[in-house]
PDB file of C-alpha atoms in Angstrom:
ATOM      1  CA  MET A  73       0.000   0.000   0.000  1.00 54.00           C
ATOM      2  CA  ASP A  74       1.330   3.394  -0.869  1.00 72.00           C
ATOM      3  CA  GLN A  75       1.651   6.384   1.433  1.00 78.00           C
ATOM      4  CA  ASN A  76      -1.623   7.956   0.252  1.00 78.00           C
ATOM      5  CA  GLY A  77      -3.545   4.773   1.009  1.00 80.00           C
ATOM      6  CA  GLU A  78      -2.156   4.636   4.526  1.00 84.00           C
ATOM      7  CA  ASP A  79      -3.046   8.293   5.078  1.00 82.00           C
ATOM      8  CA  VAL A  80      -6.587   7.667   3.863  1.00 84.00           C
ATOM      9  CA  LYS A  81      -6.901   4.657   6.214  1.00 84.00           C
ATOM     10  CA  LYS A  82      -5.661   6.721   9.183  1.00 85.00           C
ATOM     11  CA  LEU A  83      -8.037   9.498   8.232  1.00 83.00           C
ATOM     12  CA  LEU A  84     -11.004   7.094   8.118  1.00 83.00           C
ATOM     13  CA  ASP A  85     -10.052   5.691  11.547  1.00 82.00           C
ATOM     14  CA  VAL A  86      -9.887   9.191  13.008  1.00 84.00           C
ATOM     15  CA  MET A  87     -13.193  10.106  11.294  1.00 83.00           C
ATOM     16  CA  ASP A  88     -14.972   7.236  13.062  1.00 83.00           C
ATOM     17  CA  GLU A  89     -13.694   8.505  16.408  1.00 85.00           C
ATOM     18  CA  LEU A  90     -14.669  12.097  15.576  1.00 84.00           C
ATOM     19  CA  ARG A  91     -18.133  11.247  14.218  1.00 86.00           C
ATOM     20  CA  PRO A  92     -20.002  12.015  17.540  1.00 87.00           C
ATOM     21  CA  THR A  93     -18.153  15.329  17.834  1.00 87.00           C
ATOM     22  CA  LEU A  94     -18.903  16.211  14.220  1.00 85.00           C
ATOM     23  CA  ASN A  95     -22.585  15.324  14.715  1.00 87.00           C
ATOM     24  CA  LEU A  96     -22.705  17.583  17.789  1.00 88.00           C
ATOM     25  CA  LEU A  97     -21.071  20.424  15.871  1.00 87.00           C
ATOM     26  CA  LYS A  98     -23.591  19.943  13.034  1.00 88.00           C
ATOM     27  CA  GLU A  99     -26.492  20.129  15.504  1.00 88.00           C
ATOM     28  CA  MET A 100     -24.980  23.252  17.087  1.00 85.00           C
ATOM     29  CA  GLN A 101     -24.626  24.793  13.645  1.00 87.00           C
ATOM     30  CA  ASP A 102     -28.216  23.923  12.712  1.00 87.00           C
ATOM     31  CA  SER A 103     -29.547  25.472  15.935  1.00 86.00           C
ATOM     32  CA  GLY A 104     -27.541  28.689  15.481  1.00 83.00           C
ATOM     33  CA  LEU A 105     -25.462  28.114  18.593  1.00 83.00           C
ATOM     34  CA  THR A 106     -22.172  28.197  16.699  1.00 84.00           C
ATOM     35  CA  GLU A 107     -23.032  31.624  15.276  1.00 85.00           C
ATOM     36  CA  THR A 108     -23.789  32.881  18.787  1.00 85.00           C
ATOM     37  CA  LEU A 109     -20.534  31.462  20.161  1.00 83.00           C
ATOM     38  CA  SER A 110     -18.618  32.886  17.216  1.00 87.00           C
ATOM     39  CA  TYR A 111     -20.116  36.333  17.863  1.00 85.00           C
ATOM     40  CA  LEU A 112     -19.249  36.141  21.573  1.00 82.00           C
ATOM     41  CA  VAL A 113     -15.660  35.115  20.839  1.00 86.00           C
ATOM     42  CA  SER A 114     -15.098  37.716  18.111  1.00 87.00           C
ATOM     43  CA  ASN A 115     -16.638  40.522  20.202  1.00 85.00           C
ATOM     44  CA  PHE A 116     -15.314  39.463  23.609  1.00 85.00           C
ATOM     45  CA  ASP A 117     -13.242  42.620  24.102  1.00 84.00           C
ATOM     46  CA  ARG A 118     -16.163  44.888  23.261  1.00 82.00           C
ATOM     47  CA  ILE A 119     -18.568  42.939  25.493  1.00 80.00           C
ATOM     48  CA  PHE A 120     -16.058  42.860  28.369  1.00 80.00           C
ATOM     49  CA  ASN A 121     -15.436  46.608  28.119  1.00 80.00           C
ATOM     50  CA  TYR A 122     -19.160  47.312  28.028  1.00 76.00           C
ATOM     51  CA  THR A 123     -19.900  45.196  31.099  1.00 76.00           C
ATOM     52  CA  THR A 124     -17.035  46.692  33.090  1.00 79.00           C
ATOM     53  CA  LYS A 125     -18.194  50.185  32.149  1.00 80.00           C
ATOM     54  CA  MET A 126     -21.715  49.297  33.300  1.00 78.00           C
ATOM     55  CA  GLU A 127     -20.369  47.910  36.572  1.00 81.00           C
ATOM     56  CA  PHE A 128     -18.406  51.122  37.061  1.00 81.00           C
ATOM     57  CA  TYR A 129     -21.503  53.173  36.254  1.00 82.00           C
ATOM     58  CA  ASP A 130     -23.549  51.114  38.720  1.00 85.00           C
ATOM     59  CA  LEU A 131     -20.870  51.658  41.360  1.00 81.00           C
ATOM     60  CA  LEU A 132     -20.910  55.408  40.783  1.00 83.00           C
ATOM     61  CA  THR A 133     -24.703  55.457  40.984  1.00 87.00           C
ATOM     62  CA  ALA A 134     -24.627  53.534  44.265  1.00 86.00           C
ATOM     63  CA  LEU A 135     -21.986  55.876  45.688  1.00 85.00           C
ATOM     64  CA  LYS A 136     -24.058  58.893  44.698  1.00 87.00           C
ATOM     65  CA  LYS A 137     -27.116  57.475  46.446  1.00 85.00           C
ATOM     66  CA  LEU A 138     -25.027  56.585  49.492  1.00 84.00           C
ATOM     67  CA  SER A 139     -23.541  60.086  49.654  1.00 84.00           C
ATOM     68  CA  VAL A 140     -27.044  61.532  49.903  1.00 81.00           C
ATOM     69  CA  LEU A 141     -27.639  59.326  52.940  1.00 78.00           C
ATOM     70  CA  LEU A 142     -24.263  60.114  54.492  1.00 79.00           C
ATOM     71  CA  GLN A 143     -24.499  63.884  54.077  1.00 79.00           C
ATOM     72  CA  PRO A 144     -26.837  64.435  57.059  1.00 79.00           C
ATOM     73  CA  ILE A 145     -24.729  62.076  59.169  1.00 78.00           C
ATOM     74  CA  SER A 146     -21.586  64.108  58.410  1.00 78.00           C
ATOM     75  CA  ALA A 147     -23.339  67.198  59.764  1.00 81.00           C
ATOM     76  CA  MET A 148     -24.037  65.485  63.099  1.00 82.00           C
ATOM     77  CA  SER A 149     -21.951  66.349  66.111  1.00 85.00           C
ATOM     78  CA  ASP A 150     -20.005  63.724  68.030  1.00 85.00           C
ATOM     79  CA  GLU A 151     -22.561  63.888  70.827  1.00 86.00           C
ATOM     80  CA  ASP A 152     -25.394  63.186  68.381  1.00 84.00           C
ATOM     81  CA  ILE A 153     -23.531  60.220  66.918  1.00 84.00           C
ATOM     82  CA  GLU A 154     -22.838  58.873  70.411  1.00 86.00           C
ATOM     83  CA  SER A 155     -26.541  59.235  71.265  1.00 84.00           C
ATOM     84  CA  VAL A 156     -27.532  57.302  68.160  1.00 82.00           C
ATOM     85  CA  ALA A 157     -24.932  54.621  68.895  1.00 85.00           C
ATOM     86  CA  LYS A 158     -26.151  54.377  72.496  1.00 86.00           C
ATOM     87  CA  MET A 159     -29.718  54.027  71.261  1.00 80.00           C
ATOM     88  CA  LEU A 160     -28.889  51.420  68.581  1.00 84.00           C
ATOM     89  CA  GLY A 161     -26.561  49.330  70.755  1.00 87.00           C
ATOM     90  CA  PRO A 162     -29.243  47.540  72.780  1.00 88.00           C
ATOM     91  CA  LEU A 163     -31.683  47.426  69.854  1.00 85.00           C
ATOM     92  CA  PRO A 164     -31.175  43.735  68.904  1.00 88.00           C
ATOM     93  CA  SER A 165     -31.779  42.516  72.460  1.00 89.00           C
ATOM     94  CA  ALA A 166     -34.744  44.893  72.820  1.00 87.00           C
ATOM     95  CA  ILE A 167     -36.285  43.522  69.617  1.00 87.00           C
ATOM     96  CA  LYS A 168     -35.782  39.981  70.871  1.00 89.00           C
ATOM     97  CA  GLU A 169     -37.411  40.842  74.217  1.00 88.00           C
ATOM     98  CA  ALA A 170     -40.350  42.622  72.552  1.00 84.00           C
ATOM     99  CA  LYS A 171     -40.879  39.682  70.208  1.00 86.00           C
ATOM    100  CA  SER A 172     -40.939  37.181  73.064  1.00 86.00           C
ATOM    101  CA  ARG A 173     -43.365  39.384  75.035  1.00 80.00           C
ATOM    102  CA  SER A 174     -45.686  39.763  72.051  1.00 79.00           C
ATOM    103  CA  GLU A 175     -45.693  36.017  71.475  1.00 81.00           C
ATOM    104  CA  SER A 176     -46.757  35.257  75.011  1.00 76.00           C
ATOM    105  CA  ALA A 177     -50.073  33.439  75.339  1.00 66.00           C
ATOM    106  CA  LYS A 178     -51.771  35.949  77.641  1.00 77.00           C
ATOM    107  CA  PRO A 179     -53.186  39.164  76.179  1.00 80.00           C
ATOM    108  CA  VAL A 180     -52.175  42.585  77.530  1.00 79.00           C
ATOM    109  CA  LYS A 181     -54.749  43.942  79.977  1.00 85.00           C
ATOM    110  CA  THR A 182     -56.236  47.391  79.392  1.00 89.00           C
ATOM    111  CA  MET A 183     -54.733  48.964  82.508  1.00 91.00           C
ATOM    112  CA  ASP A 184     -51.293  47.530  81.644  1.00 87.00           C
ATOM    113  CA  LEU A 185     -51.611  48.977  78.157  1.00 87.00           C
ATOM    114  CA  ILE A 186     -52.531  52.408  79.546  1.00 91.00           C
ATOM    115  CA  ARG A 187     -49.534  52.258  81.911  1.00 90.00           C
ATOM    116  CA  ILE A 188     -47.273  51.414  78.940  1.00 88.00           C
ATOM    117  CA  LEU A 189     -48.727  54.255  76.852  1.00 89.00           C
ATOM    118  CA  ARG A 190     -48.105  56.749  79.690  1.00 92.00           C
ATOM    119  CA  SER A 191     -44.460  55.699  80.163  1.00 92.00           C
ATOM    120  CA  ASP A 192     -41.482  57.947  79.441  1.00 92.00           C
ATOM    121  CA  ASP A 193     -40.245  55.418  76.879  1.00 89.00           C
ATOM    122  CA  MET A 194     -43.466  55.703  74.878  1.00 91.00           C
ATOM    123  CA  ALA A 195     -43.323  59.502  74.999  1.00 92.00           C
ATOM    124  CA  PHE A 196     -39.733  59.361  73.729  1.00 90.00           C
ATOM    125  CA  LEU A 197     -40.727  57.062  70.853  1.00 89.00           C
ATOM    126  CA  ILE A 198     -43.679  59.282  69.885  1.00 91.00           C
ATOM    127  CA  PHE A 199     -41.545  62.455  69.881  1.00 92.00           C
ATOM    128  CA  LEU A 200     -38.781  60.674  67.973  1.00 89.00           C
ATOM    129  CA  ALA A 201     -41.265  59.485  65.340  1.00 90.00           C
ATOM    130  CA  MET A 202     -42.712  62.987  65.046  1.00 92.00           C
ATOM    131  CA  ALA A 203     -39.269  64.575  64.632  1.00 91.00           C
ATOM    132  CA  VAL A 204     -38.282  62.063  61.949  1.00 87.00           C
ATOM    133  CA  SER A 205     -41.616  62.528  60.178  1.00 89.00           C
ATOM    134  CA  GLU A 206     -41.269  66.342  60.183  1.00 88.00           C
ATOM    135  CA  ARG A 207     -37.817  66.180  58.677  1.00 83.00           C
ATOM    136  CA  MET A 208     -38.868  63.677  56.031  1.00 81.00           C
ATOM    137  CA  ARG A 209     -41.637  66.006  54.872  1.00 82.00           C
ATOM    138  CA  LYS A 210     -39.246  68.968  54.393  1.00 72.00           C
TER     139      LYS A 210
END
């Protein structure tokens, strides 16, 4: 057998092994998937640049929104910040306690409710809510 015959035989052997891969590629081509992949590969730089620009834009937008929230905080004095920190410190345990009280089986009696409503803590919460509400409406 000459050299060309041996090459053809080797090629046919390789073709049998590659047949499933070639069938898959044909199906991908028929479905349009190869065109999509080709577009993604050929335009990868453009797509990458676009997505990174969008991420940067999103970051700038988030920072702008955050700066609006931080601006009033930067105007607060150290004493105000300490007051807020003192108020927020026990908040998780207070929420846990309030939740367990509200889940108790016995209902709150009317006189107990009136006593709670007349407490200094309730007055503080009402005035705090009013102050926040007034500033939000400005």
